[in-house]
CSV table of C-alpha atoms in Angstrom, one decimal:
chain,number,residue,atom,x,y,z
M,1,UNK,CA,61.1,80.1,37.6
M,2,UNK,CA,61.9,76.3,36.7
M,3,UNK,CA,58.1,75.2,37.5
M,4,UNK,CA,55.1,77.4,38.8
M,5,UNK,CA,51.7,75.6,39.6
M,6,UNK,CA,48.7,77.5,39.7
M,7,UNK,CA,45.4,76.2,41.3
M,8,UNK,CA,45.8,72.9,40.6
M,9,UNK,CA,42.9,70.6,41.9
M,10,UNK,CA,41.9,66.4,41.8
M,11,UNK,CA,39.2,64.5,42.3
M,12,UNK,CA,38.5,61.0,42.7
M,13,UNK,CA,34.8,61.2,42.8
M,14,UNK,CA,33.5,62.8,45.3
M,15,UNK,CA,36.5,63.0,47.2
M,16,UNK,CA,38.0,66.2,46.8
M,17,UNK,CA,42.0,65.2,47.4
M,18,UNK,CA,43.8,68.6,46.2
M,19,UNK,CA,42.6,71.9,46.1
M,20,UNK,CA,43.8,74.9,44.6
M,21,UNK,CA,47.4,74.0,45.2
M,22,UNK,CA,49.8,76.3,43.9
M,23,UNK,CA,53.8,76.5,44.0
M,24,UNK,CA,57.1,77.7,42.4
M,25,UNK,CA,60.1,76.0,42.4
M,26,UNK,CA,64.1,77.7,40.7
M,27,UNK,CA,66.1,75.6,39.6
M,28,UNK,CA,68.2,73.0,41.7
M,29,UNK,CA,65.7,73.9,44.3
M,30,UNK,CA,64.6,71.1,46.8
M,31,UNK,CA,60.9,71.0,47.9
M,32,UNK,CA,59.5,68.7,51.0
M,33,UNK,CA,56.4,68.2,50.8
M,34,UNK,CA,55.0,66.8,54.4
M,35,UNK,CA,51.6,65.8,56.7
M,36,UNK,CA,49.5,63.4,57.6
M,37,UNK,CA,48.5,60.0,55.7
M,38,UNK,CA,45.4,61.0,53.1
M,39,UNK,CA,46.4,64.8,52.3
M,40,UNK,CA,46.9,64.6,48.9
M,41,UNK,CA,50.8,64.5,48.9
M,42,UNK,CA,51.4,61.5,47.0
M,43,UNK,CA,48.7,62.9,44.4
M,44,UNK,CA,50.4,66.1,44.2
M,45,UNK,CA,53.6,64.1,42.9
M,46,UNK,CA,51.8,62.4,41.1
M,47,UNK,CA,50.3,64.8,38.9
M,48,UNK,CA,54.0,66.6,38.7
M,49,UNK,CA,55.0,63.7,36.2
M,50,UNK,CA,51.3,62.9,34.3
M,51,UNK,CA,50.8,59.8,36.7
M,52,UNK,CA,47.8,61.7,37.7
M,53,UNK,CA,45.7,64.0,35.6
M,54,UNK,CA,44.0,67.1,37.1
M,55,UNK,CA,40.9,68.3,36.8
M,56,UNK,CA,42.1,72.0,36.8
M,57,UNK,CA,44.9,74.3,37.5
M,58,UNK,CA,48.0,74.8,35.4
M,59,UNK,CA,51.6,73.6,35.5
M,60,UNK,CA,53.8,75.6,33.4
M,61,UNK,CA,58.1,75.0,32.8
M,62,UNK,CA,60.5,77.3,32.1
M,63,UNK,CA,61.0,76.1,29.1
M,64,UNK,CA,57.7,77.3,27.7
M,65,UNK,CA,55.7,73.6,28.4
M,66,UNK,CA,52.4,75.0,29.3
M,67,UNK,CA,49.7,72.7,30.2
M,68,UNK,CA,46.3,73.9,31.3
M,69,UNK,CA,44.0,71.3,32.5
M,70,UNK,CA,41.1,72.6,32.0
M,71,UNK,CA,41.6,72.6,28.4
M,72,UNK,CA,42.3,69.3,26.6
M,73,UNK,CA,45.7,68.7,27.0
M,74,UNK,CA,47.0,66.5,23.8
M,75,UNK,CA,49.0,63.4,24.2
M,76,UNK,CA,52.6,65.5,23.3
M,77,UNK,CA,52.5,67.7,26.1
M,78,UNK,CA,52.0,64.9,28.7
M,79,UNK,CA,54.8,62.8,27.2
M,80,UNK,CA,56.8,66.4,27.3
M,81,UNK,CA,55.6,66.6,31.0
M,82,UNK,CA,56.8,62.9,31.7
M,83,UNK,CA,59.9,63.5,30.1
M,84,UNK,CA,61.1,65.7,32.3
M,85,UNK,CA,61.0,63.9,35.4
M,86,UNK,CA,62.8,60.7,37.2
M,87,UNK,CA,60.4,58.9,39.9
M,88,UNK,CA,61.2,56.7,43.1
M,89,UNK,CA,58.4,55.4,44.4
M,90,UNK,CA,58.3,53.7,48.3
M,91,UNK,CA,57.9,50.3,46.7
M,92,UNK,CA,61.3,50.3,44.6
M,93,UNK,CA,59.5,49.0,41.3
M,94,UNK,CA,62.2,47.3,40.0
M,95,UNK,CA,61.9,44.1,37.8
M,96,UNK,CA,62.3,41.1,39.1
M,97,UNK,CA,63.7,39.0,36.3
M,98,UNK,CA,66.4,41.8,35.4
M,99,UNK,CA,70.2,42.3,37.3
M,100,UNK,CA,70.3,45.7,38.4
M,101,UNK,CA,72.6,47.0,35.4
M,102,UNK,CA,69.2,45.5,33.4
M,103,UNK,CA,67.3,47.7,35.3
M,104,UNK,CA,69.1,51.2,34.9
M,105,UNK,CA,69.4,50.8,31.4
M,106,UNK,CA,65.5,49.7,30.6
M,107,UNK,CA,64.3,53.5,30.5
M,108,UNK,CA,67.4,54.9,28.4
M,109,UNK,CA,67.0,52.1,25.8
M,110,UNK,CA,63.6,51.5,25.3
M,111,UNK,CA,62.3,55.2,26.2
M,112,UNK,CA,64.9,57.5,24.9
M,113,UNK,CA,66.2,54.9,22.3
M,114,UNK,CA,69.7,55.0,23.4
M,115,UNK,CA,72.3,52.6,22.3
M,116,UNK,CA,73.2,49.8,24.7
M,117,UNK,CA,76.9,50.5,25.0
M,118,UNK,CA,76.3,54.2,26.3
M,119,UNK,CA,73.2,53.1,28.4
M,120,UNK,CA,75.6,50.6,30.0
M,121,UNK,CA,78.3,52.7,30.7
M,122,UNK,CA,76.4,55.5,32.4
M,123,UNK,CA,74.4,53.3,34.3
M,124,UNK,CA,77.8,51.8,35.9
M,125,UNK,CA,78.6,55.4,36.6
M,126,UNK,CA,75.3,55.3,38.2
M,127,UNK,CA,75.9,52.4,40.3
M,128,UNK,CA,79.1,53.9,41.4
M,129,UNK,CA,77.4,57.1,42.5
M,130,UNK,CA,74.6,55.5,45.0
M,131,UNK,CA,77.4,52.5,46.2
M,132,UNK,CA,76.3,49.7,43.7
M,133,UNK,CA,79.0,49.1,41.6
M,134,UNK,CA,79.9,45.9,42.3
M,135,UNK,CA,76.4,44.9,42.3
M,136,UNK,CA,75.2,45.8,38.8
M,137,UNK,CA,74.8,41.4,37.9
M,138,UNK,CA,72.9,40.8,40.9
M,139,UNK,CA,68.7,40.2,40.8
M,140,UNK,CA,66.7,42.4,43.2
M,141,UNK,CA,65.7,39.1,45.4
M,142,UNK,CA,69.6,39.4,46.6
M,143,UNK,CA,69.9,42.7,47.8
M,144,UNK,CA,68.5,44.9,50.9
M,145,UNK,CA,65.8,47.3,50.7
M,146,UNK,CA,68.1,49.9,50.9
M,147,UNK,CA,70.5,48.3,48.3
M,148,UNK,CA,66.7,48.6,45.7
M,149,UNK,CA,65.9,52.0,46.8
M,150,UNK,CA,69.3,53.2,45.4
M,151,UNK,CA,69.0,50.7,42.3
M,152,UNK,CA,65.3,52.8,41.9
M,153,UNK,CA,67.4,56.3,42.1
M,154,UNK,CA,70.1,55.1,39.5
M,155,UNK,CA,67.3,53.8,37.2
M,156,UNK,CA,65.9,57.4,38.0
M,157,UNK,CA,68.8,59.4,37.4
M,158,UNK,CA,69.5,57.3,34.0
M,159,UNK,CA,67.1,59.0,31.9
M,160,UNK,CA,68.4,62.4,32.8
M,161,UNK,CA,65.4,64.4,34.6
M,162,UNK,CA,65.4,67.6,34.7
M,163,UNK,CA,63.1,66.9,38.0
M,164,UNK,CA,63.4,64.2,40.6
M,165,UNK,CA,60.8,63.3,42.1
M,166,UNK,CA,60.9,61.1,45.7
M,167,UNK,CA,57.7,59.4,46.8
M,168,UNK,CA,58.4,58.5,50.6
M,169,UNK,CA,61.5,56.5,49.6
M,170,UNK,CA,62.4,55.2,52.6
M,171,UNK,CA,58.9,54.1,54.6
M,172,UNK,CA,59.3,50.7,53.5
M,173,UNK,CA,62.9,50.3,54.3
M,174,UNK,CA,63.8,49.0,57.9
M,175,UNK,CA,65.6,52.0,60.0
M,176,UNK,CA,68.8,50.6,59.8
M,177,UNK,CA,68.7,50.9,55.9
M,178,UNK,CA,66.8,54.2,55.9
M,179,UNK,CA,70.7,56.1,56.2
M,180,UNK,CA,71.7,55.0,52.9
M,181,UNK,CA,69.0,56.2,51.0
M,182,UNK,CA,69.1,59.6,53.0
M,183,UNK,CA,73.0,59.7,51.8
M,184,UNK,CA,72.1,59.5,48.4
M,185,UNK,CA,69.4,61.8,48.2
M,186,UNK,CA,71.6,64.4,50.1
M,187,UNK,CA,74.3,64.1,47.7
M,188,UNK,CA,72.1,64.7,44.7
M,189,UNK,CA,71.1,67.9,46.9
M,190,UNK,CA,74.7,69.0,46.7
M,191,UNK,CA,75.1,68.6,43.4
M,192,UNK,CA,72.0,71.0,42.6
M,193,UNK,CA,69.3,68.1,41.3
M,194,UNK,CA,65.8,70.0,41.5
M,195,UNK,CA,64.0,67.5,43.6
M,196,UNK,CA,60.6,67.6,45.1
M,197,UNK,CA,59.9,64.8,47.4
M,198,UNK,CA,57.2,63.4,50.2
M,199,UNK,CA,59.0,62.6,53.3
M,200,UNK,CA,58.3,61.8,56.6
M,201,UNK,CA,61.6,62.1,57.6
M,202,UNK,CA,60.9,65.5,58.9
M,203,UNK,CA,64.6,66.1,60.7
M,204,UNK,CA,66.1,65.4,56.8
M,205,UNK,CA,63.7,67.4,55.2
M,206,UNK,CA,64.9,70.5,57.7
M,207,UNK,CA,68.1,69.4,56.1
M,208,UNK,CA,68.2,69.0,52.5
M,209,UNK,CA,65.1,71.3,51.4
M,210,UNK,CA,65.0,74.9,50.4
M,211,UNK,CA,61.0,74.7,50.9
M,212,UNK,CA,58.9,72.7,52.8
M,213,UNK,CA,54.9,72.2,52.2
M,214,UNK,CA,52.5,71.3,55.0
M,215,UNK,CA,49.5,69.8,53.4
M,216,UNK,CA,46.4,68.9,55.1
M,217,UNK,CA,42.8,67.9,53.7
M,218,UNK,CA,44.2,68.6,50.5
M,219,UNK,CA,45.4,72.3,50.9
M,220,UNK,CA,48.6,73.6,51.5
M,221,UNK,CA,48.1,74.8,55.3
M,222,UNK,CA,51.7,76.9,54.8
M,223,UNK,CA,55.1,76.5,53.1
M,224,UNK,CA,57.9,78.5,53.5
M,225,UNK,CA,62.0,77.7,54.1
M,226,UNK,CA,62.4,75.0,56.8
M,227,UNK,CA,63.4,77.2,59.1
M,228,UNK,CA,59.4,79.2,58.5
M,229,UNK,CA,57.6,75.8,58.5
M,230,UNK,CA,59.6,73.7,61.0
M,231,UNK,CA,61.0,76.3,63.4
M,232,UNK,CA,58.6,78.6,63.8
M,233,UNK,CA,55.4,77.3,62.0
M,234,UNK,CA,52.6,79.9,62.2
M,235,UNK,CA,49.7,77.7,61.6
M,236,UNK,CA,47.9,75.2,64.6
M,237,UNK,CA,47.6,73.1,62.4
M,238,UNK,CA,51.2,72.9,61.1
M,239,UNK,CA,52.2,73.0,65.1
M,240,UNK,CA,50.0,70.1,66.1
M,241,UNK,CA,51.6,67.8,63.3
M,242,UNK,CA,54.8,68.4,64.4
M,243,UNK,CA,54.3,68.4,68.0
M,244,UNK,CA,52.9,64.5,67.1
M,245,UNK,CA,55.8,63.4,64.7
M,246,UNK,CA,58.6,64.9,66.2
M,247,UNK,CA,57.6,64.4,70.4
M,248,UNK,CA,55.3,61.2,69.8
M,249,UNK,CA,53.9,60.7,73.5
């Protein structure tokens, strides 16, 4: 098993946001995690790639990184943990004052120490792969949403995850742009990327994912394969979400 979580819980105060949240994911697997606004999703992802620290549980790789959080986890293993993942948040995140060939090649240099020349040259292969080529000179402020989002997944891709993870990457693109981004992401299916994303975009999800979680109040009311969850979902819970997103009154 690539990654296996086991009763991973947050806090933020007294807000309880995940609880006892465990999953496995193989390799080249792709996970969906879905529900409603405020059920811990984005946490969850978050504490995937150290972003967030939890206050318990245990998240444990296949290559023997073992981190148990409710022991005192040294500095190493979170840098090990961050590592190993790429991240696209909704918001794109790029900077401002860097082209986009800048941009894909920040991480590689400054994080993994890579020489320019190399960084350069697989970040135009990058480019090239999410339909950016000929925009590696541009600034951000000249492209679409859409044309950022996929600058975000090349600069995500450039450090070579082992994990991708996808924070609702399109909810702040218009949905004429939102296509694009889908593309990509579904390529990088194809080609076996283990990806675990939070998605509205329940109909793609159905597509691309191997598993799908339904979270709600911070539990995982039920996973399964899309066909379990979205199909034939056994929980009301589960039912009444979809009933809401996918045949909105």
């Amino acid at each position: 098993m690539f990654l296996t979580i086991r009763d991973l819980a947050k806090s933020f105060g007294d807000n309880e946001v995940l609880k006892s949240i465990n999953v496995d994911l193989d390799k080249g697997e792709v996970l969906s995690i879905i529900g409603p606004s405020g059920s811990g999703k984005t946490t969850l992802l978050r504490c995937f790639n150290g972003l967030e620290t939890p206050d318990k549980g245990i998240i444990t790789f296949e290559d023997g990184l073992k981190l148990n959080f409710q022991e005192k986890i040294k500095k190493q293993e979170i840098d090990r943990l961050r590592r190993k993942s790429g991240m696209v948040f909704q918001s794109y995140n790029l900077f401002p004052h860097k082209t986009v060939v800048e941009n894909v090649i920040e991480g590689p240099i400054i994080v993994q120490k890579e020489r320019k020349a190399s960084a350069i040259e697989r970040a135009e292969e990058l480019l090239a792969k999410v339909g950016l080529k000929e925009k590696r000179d541009f600034y951000p402020h000249q492209l679409s949403g859409g044309q950022q989002q996929r600058v975000g997944i090349a600069r995500a891709l450039a450090l070579k995850p082992e994990l991708m993870l996808f924070d609702e990457p399109t909810s702040a693109l218009d949905p004429e742009l939102i296509g694009e981004v889908l593309t990509v992401m579904k390529d990088l299916a194809k080609e076996k990327w283990t990806m675990i994303m939070v998605t509205h975009e329940i109909q793609f999800a159905g597509e691309i994912s191997d598993q799908i979680l339904f979270m709600d109040g911070g539990y995982i009311v039920e996973q399964g394969s899309p066909q379990e969850v979205l199909k034939a979902p056994k929980e009301e819970r589960t039912k009444q979400f979809l009933q809401r997103i996918l045949n909105p009154a």
